[in-house]
CSV table of C-alpha atoms in Angstrom, one decimal:
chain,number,residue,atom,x,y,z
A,1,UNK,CA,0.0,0.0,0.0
A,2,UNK,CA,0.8,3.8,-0.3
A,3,UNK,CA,1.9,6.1,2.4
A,4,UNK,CA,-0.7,7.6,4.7
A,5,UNK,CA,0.0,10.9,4.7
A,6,UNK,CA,-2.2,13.9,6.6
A,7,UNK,CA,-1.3,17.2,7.9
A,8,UNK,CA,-0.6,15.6,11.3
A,9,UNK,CA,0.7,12.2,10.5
A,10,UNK,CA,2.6,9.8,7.9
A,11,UNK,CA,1.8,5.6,8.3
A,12,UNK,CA,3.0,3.1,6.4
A,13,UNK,CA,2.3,-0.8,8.1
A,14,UNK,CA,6.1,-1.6,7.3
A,15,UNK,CA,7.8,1.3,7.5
A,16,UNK,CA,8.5,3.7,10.3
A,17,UNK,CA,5.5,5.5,11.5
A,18,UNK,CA,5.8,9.6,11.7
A,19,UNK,CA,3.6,12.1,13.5
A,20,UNK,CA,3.5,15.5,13.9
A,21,UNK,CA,4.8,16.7,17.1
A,22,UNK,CA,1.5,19.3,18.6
A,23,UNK,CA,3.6,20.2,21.1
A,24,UNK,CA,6.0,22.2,19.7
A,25,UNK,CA,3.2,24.3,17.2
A,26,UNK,CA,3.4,26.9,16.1
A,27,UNK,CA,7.0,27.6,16.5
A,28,UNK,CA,8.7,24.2,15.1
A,29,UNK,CA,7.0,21.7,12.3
A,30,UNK,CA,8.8,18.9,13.4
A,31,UNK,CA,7.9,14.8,12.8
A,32,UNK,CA,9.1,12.8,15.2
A,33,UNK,CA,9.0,8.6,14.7
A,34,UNK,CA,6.9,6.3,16.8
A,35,UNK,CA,8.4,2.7,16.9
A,36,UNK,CA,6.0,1.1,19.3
A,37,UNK,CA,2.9,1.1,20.8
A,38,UNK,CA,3.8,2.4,23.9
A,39,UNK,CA,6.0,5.2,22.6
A,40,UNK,CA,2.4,6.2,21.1
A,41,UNK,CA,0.6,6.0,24.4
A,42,UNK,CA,3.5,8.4,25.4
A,43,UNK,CA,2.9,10.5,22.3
A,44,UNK,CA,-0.9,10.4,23.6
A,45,UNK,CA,-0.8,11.5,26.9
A,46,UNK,CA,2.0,14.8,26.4
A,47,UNK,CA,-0.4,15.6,23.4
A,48,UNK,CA,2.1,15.5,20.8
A,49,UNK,CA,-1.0,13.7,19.0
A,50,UNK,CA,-4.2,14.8,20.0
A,51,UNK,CA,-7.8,15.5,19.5
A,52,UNK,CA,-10.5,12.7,19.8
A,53,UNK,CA,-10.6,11.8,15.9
A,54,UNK,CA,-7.1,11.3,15.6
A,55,UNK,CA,-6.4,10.1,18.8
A,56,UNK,CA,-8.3,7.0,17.7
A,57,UNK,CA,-6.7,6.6,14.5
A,58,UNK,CA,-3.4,6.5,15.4
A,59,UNK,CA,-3.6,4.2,17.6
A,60,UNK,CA,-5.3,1.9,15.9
A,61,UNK,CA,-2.7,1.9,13.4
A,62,UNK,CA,0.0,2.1,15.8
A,63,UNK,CA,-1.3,-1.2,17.4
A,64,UNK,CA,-2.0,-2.6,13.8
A,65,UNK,CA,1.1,-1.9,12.7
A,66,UNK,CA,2.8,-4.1,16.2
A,67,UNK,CA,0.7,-6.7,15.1
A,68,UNK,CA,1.3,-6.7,11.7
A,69,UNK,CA,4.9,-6.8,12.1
A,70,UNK,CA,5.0,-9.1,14.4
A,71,UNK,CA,2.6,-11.7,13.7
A,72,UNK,CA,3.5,-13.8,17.1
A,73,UNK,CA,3.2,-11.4,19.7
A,74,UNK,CA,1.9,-12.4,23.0
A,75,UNK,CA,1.3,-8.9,24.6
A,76,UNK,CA,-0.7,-7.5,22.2
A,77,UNK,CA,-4.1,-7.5,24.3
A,78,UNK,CA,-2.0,-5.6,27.2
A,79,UNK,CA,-0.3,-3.1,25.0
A,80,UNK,CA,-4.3,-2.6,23.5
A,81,UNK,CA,-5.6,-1.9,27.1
A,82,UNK,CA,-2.9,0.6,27.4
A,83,UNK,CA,-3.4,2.1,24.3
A,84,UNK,CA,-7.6,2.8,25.3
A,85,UNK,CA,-6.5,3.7,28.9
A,86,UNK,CA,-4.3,6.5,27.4
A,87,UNK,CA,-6.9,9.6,27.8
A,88,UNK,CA,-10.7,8.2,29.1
A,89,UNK,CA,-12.7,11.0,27.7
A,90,UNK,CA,-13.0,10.6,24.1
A,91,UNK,CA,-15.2,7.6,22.9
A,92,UNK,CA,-13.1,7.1,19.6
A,93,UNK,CA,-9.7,5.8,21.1
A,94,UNK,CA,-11.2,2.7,23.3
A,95,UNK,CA,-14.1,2.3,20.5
A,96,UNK,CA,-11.4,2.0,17.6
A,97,UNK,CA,-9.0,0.0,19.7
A,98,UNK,CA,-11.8,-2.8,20.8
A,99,UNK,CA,-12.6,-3.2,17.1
A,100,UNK,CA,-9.2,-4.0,15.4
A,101,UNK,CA,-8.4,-6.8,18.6
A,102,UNK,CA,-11.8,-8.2,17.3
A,103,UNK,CA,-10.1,-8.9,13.8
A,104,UNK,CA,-8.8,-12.7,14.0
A,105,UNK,CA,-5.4,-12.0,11.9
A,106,UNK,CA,-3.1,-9.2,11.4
A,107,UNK,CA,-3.9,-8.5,8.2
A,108,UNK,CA,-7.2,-8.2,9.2
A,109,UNK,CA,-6.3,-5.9,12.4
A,110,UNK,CA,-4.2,-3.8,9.7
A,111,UNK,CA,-7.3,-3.3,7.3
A,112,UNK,CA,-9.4,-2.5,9.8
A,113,UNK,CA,-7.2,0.5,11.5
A,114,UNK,CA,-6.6,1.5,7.8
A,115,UNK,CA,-10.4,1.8,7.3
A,116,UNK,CA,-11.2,3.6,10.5
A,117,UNK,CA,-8.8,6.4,8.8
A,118,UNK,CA,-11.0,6.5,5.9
A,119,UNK,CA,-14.1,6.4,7.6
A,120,UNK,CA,-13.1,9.3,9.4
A,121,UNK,CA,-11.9,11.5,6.5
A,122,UNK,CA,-14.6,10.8,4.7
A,123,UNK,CA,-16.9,12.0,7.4
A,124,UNK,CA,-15.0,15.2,8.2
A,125,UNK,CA,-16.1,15.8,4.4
A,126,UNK,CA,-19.5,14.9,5.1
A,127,UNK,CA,-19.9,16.8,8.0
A,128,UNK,CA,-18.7,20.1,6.6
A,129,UNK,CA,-21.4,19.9,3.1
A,130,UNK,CA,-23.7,18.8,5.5
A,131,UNK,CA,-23.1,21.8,8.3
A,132,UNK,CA,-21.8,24.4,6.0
A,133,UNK,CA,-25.2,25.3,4.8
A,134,UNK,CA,-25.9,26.6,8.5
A,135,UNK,CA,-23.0,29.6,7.5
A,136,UNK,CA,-24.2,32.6,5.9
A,137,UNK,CA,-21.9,35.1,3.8
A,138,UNK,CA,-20.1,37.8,6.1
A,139,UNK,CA,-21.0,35.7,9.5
A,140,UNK,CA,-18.9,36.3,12.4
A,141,UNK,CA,-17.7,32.4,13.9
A,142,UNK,CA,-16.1,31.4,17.3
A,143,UNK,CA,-14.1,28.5,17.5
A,144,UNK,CA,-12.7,26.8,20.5
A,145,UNK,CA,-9.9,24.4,21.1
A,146,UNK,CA,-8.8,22.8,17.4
A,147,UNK,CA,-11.0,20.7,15.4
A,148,UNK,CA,-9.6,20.7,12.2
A,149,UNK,CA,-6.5,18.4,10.3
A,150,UNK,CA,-4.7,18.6,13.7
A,151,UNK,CA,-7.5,16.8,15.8
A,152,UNK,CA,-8.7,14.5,13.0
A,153,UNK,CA,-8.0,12.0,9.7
A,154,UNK,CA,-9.4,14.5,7.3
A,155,UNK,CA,-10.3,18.3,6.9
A,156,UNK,CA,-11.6,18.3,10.2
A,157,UNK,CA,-15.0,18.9,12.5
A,158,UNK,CA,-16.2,21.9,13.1
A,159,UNK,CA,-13.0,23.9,11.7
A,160,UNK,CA,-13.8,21.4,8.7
A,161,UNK,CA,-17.4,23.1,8.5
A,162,UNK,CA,-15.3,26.5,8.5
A,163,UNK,CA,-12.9,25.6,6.1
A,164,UNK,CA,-16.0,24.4,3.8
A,165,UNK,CA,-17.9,27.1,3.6
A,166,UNK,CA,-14.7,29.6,3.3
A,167,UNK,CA,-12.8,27.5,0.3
A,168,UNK,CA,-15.5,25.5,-1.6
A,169,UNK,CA,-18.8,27.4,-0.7
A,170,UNK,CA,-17.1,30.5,-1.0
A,171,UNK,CA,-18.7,32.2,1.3
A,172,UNK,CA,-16.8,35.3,3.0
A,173,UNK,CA,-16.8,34.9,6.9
A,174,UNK,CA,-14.6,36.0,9.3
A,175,UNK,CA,-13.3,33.6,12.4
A,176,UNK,CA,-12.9,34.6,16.1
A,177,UNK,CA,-10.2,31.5,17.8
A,178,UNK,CA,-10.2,31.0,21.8
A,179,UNK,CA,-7.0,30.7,23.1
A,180,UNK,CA,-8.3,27.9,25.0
A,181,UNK,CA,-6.6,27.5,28.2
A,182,UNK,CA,-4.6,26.2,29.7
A,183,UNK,CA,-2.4,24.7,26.7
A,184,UNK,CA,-3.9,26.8,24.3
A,185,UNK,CA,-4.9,24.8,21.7
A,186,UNK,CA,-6.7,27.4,19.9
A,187,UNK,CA,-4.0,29.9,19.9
A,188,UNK,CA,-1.0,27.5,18.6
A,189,UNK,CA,-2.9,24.9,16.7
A,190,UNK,CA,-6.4,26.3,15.0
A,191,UNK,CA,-5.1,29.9,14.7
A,192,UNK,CA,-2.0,28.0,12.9
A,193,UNK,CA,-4.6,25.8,10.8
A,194,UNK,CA,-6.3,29.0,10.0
A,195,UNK,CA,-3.2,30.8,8.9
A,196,UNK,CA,-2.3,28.4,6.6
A,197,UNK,CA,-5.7,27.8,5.2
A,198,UNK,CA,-5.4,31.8,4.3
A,199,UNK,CA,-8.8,32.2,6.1
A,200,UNK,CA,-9.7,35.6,7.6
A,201,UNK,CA,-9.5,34.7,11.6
A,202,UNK,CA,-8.7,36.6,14.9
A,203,UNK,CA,-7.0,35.0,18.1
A,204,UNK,CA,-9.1,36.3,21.4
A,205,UNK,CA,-8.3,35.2,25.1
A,206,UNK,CA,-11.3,33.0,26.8
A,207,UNK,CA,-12.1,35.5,28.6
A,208,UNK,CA,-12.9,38.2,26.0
A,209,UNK,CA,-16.1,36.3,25.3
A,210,UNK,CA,-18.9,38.0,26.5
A,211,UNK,CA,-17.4,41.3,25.6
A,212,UNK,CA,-17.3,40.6,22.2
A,213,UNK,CA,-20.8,38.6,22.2
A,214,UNK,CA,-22.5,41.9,23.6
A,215,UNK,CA,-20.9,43.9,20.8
A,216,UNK,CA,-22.4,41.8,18.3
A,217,UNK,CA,-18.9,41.0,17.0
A,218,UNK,CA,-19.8,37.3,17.0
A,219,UNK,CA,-23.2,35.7,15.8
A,220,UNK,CA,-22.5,31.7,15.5
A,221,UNK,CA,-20.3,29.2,17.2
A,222,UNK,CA,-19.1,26.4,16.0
A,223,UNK,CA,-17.3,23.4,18.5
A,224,UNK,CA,-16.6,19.7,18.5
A,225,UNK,CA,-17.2,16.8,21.0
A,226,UNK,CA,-14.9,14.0,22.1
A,227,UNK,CA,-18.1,12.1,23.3
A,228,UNK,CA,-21.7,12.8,23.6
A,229,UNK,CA,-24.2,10.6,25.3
A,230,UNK,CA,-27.7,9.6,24.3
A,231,UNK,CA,-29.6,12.5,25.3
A,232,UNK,CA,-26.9,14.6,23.5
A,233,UNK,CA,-25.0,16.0,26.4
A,234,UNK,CA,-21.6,17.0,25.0
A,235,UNK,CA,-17.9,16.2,26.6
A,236,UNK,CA,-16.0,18.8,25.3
A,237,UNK,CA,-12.8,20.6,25.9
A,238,UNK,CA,-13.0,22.6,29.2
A,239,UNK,CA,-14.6,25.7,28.8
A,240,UNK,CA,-16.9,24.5,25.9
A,241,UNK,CA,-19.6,24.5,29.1
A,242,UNK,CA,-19.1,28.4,29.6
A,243,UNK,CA,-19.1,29.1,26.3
A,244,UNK,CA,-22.3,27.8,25.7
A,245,UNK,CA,-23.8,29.5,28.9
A,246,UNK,CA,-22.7,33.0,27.4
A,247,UNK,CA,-24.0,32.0,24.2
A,248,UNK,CA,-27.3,31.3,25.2
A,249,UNK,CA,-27.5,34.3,27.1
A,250,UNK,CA,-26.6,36.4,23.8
A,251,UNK,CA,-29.3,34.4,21.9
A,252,UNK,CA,-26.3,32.9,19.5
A,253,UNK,CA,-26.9,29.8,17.7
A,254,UNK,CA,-24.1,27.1,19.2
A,255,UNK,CA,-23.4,24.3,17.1
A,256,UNK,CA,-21.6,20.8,17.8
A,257,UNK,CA,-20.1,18.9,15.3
A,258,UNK,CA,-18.6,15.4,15.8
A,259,UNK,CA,-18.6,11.7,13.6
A,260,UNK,CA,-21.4,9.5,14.8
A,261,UNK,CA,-19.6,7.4,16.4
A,262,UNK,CA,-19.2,10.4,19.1
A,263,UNK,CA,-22.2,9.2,20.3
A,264,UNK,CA,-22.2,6.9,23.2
A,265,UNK,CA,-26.0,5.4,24.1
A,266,UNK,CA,-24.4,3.3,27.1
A,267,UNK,CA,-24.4,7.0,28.8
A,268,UNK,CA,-28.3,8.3,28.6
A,269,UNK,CA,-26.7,11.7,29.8
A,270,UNK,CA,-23.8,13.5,30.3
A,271,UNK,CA,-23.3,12.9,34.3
A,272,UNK,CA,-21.5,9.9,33.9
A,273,UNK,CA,-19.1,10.6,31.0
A,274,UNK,CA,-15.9,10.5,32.5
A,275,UNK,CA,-13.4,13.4,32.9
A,276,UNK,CA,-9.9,13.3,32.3
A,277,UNK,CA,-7.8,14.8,35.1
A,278,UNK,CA,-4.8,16.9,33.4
A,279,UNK,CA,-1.5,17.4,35.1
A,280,UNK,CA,-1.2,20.7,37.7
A,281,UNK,CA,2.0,21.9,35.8
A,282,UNK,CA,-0.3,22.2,32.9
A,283,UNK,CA,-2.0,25.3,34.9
A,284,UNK,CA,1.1,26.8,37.1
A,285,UNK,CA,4.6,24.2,37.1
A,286,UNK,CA,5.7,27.0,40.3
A,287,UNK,CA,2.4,25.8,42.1
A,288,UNK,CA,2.8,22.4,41.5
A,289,UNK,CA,6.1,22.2,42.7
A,290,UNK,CA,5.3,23.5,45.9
A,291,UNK,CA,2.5,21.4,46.3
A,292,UNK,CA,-0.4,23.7,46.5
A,293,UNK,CA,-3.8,22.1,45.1
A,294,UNK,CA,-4.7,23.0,41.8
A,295,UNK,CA,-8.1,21.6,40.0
A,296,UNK,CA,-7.0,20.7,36.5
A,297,UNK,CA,-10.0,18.7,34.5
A,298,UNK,CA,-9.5,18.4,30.7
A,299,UNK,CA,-13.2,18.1,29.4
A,300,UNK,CA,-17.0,19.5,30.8
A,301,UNK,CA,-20.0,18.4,30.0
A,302,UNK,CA,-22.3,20.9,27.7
A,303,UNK,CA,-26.3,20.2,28.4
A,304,UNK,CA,-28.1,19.3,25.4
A,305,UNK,CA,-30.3,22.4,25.9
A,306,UNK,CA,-27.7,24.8,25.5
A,307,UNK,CA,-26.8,23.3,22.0
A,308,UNK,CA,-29.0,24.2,19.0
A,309,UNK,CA,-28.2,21.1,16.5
A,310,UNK,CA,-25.4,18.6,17.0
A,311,UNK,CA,-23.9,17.9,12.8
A,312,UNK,CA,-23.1,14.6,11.9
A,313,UNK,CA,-21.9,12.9,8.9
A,314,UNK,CA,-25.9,11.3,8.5
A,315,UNK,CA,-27.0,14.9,9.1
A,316,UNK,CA,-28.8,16.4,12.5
A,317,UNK,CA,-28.8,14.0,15.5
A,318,UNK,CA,-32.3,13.4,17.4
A,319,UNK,CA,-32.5,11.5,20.6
């Protein structure tokens, strides 16, 4: 087979297996090789690979890869577990993971992490025809965290929706990112997405955002969702929650877009979706040092009431 090759990674099942180190954006575009499966549960947990999307795929073709290369491994159910125990949150990583162990042989394991890439590129694609019709010429967007070809196999989730409407709808809009603390994944990854895309975008701190919502400067918000439960309750990057709370308030439309397989019925709400705790040095490496207690959780949980349509790749979801 051909190279894999994305904005944020480059696969091939015999060859060494590249991806794009998220850390170090937007200052260095550097590719750095994983050789194992646990060197990718590594990669997983600093977020040098990250969002839920591509979270999933890579390690589905990390552990493919393992097994494809060598056929008679015994540890490959143990190096799988640690694979899905890598961050809890998003659905796609243990989902993805429980699949390929299904698959008898390793060619079989191989094809089916292959096919979970496609699957997902071709929904990103889906989702942004589907979603972009919701985008009006000269609209005002926020964005938070990054949901575009960082986070995902294809053009991406909600930035993909963004990037549609901008490049092949051709519809003039203007984009407002959120940092989003406290790595700031929407300053150094979908402000860099945005930058290179060429579309018209401004970086804003979180906490701007009810200043600019009462000046009318924003009318729409587009986010994603690492899992979202049967009632549509949304786990989303921290701070998703108060962003749709302000939204609300200001009467602006607050979309969710996210691949159907998002969707976990096993959770009738949001209560019970679990939260990934985050290191303190994240927030304040002086304060951690010394000790002093810091509350660092990665994701909150969005009510379904405060969203106006969750976008899949089959269109809106109803529960």
């Amino acid at each position: 087979m051909k190279t894999i090759k994305t904005l944020a990674f480059k696969f091939h099942p015999t060859k060494d297996f590249f991806i794009l180190d998220q850390t170090l954006l937007p200052e260095k575009k550097v590719f750095i090789t994983i050789k194992n499966t646990k060197q990718m549960v590594l990669a997983i947990k600093q977020l040098k690979v990250r969002g839920a999307n591509l979270i999933g795929v890579t390690a589905g073709l990390s552990l493919a890869q393992y097994a494809f290369k060598n056929p008679k491994a015994k540890n490959l159910k143990a190096l799988a577990k640690q694979l899905s125990l890598a961050r809890p949150t998003a659905i796609h990583l243990s989902l993805i993971i429980k699949q390929i162990m299904k698959q008898k042989s390793p060619s079989a394991k191989l094809n089916q992490a292959i096919d979970f890439y496609k699957e997902d590129k071709k929904a990103c694609l889906e989702m942004a025809k589907k979603a972009s019709s919701l985008i009006k010429p000269r609209d005002r967007i926020l964005t938070y965290c990054n949901t575009g070809s960082l986070a995902t196999a294809g053009i991406g989730t909600a930035l993909g929706v963004i990037k549609q409407a901008f490049h092949q709808d051709k519809k003039k809009i203007h984009v407002f990112v959120c940092e989003t603390r406290p790595l700031n994944q929407g300053s150094r990854l979908t402000f860099w997405e945005l930058q290179q895309e060429k579309i018209p975008s401004s970086l804003i701190c979180d906490n701007m955002l009810a200043h600019l919502m009462s000046q009318k400067k924003i009318n729409k918000v587009f986010v994603g969702a690492d899992r979202i439960s049967k009632n549509g309750d949304t786990a989303n990057k921290i701070g998703t929650y108060n962003l749709a709370l302000i939204s609300r308030h200001f009467k602006i439309p607050f979309y969710v877009v996210a691949p159907s397989n998002t969707i976990d019925k096993q959770f009738k709400t949001g209560k019970t979706i679990p939260i990934e705790k985050r290191s303190e040095k994240e927030i304040s490496p002086y304060w951690a040092k010394h000790k002093k207690n810091i509350i660092n959780p990665g994701f909150d949980i969005t009510p379904r009431y405060l969203i106006t349509k969750i976008i899949t790749e089959n269109g809106f979801y109803k529960n």
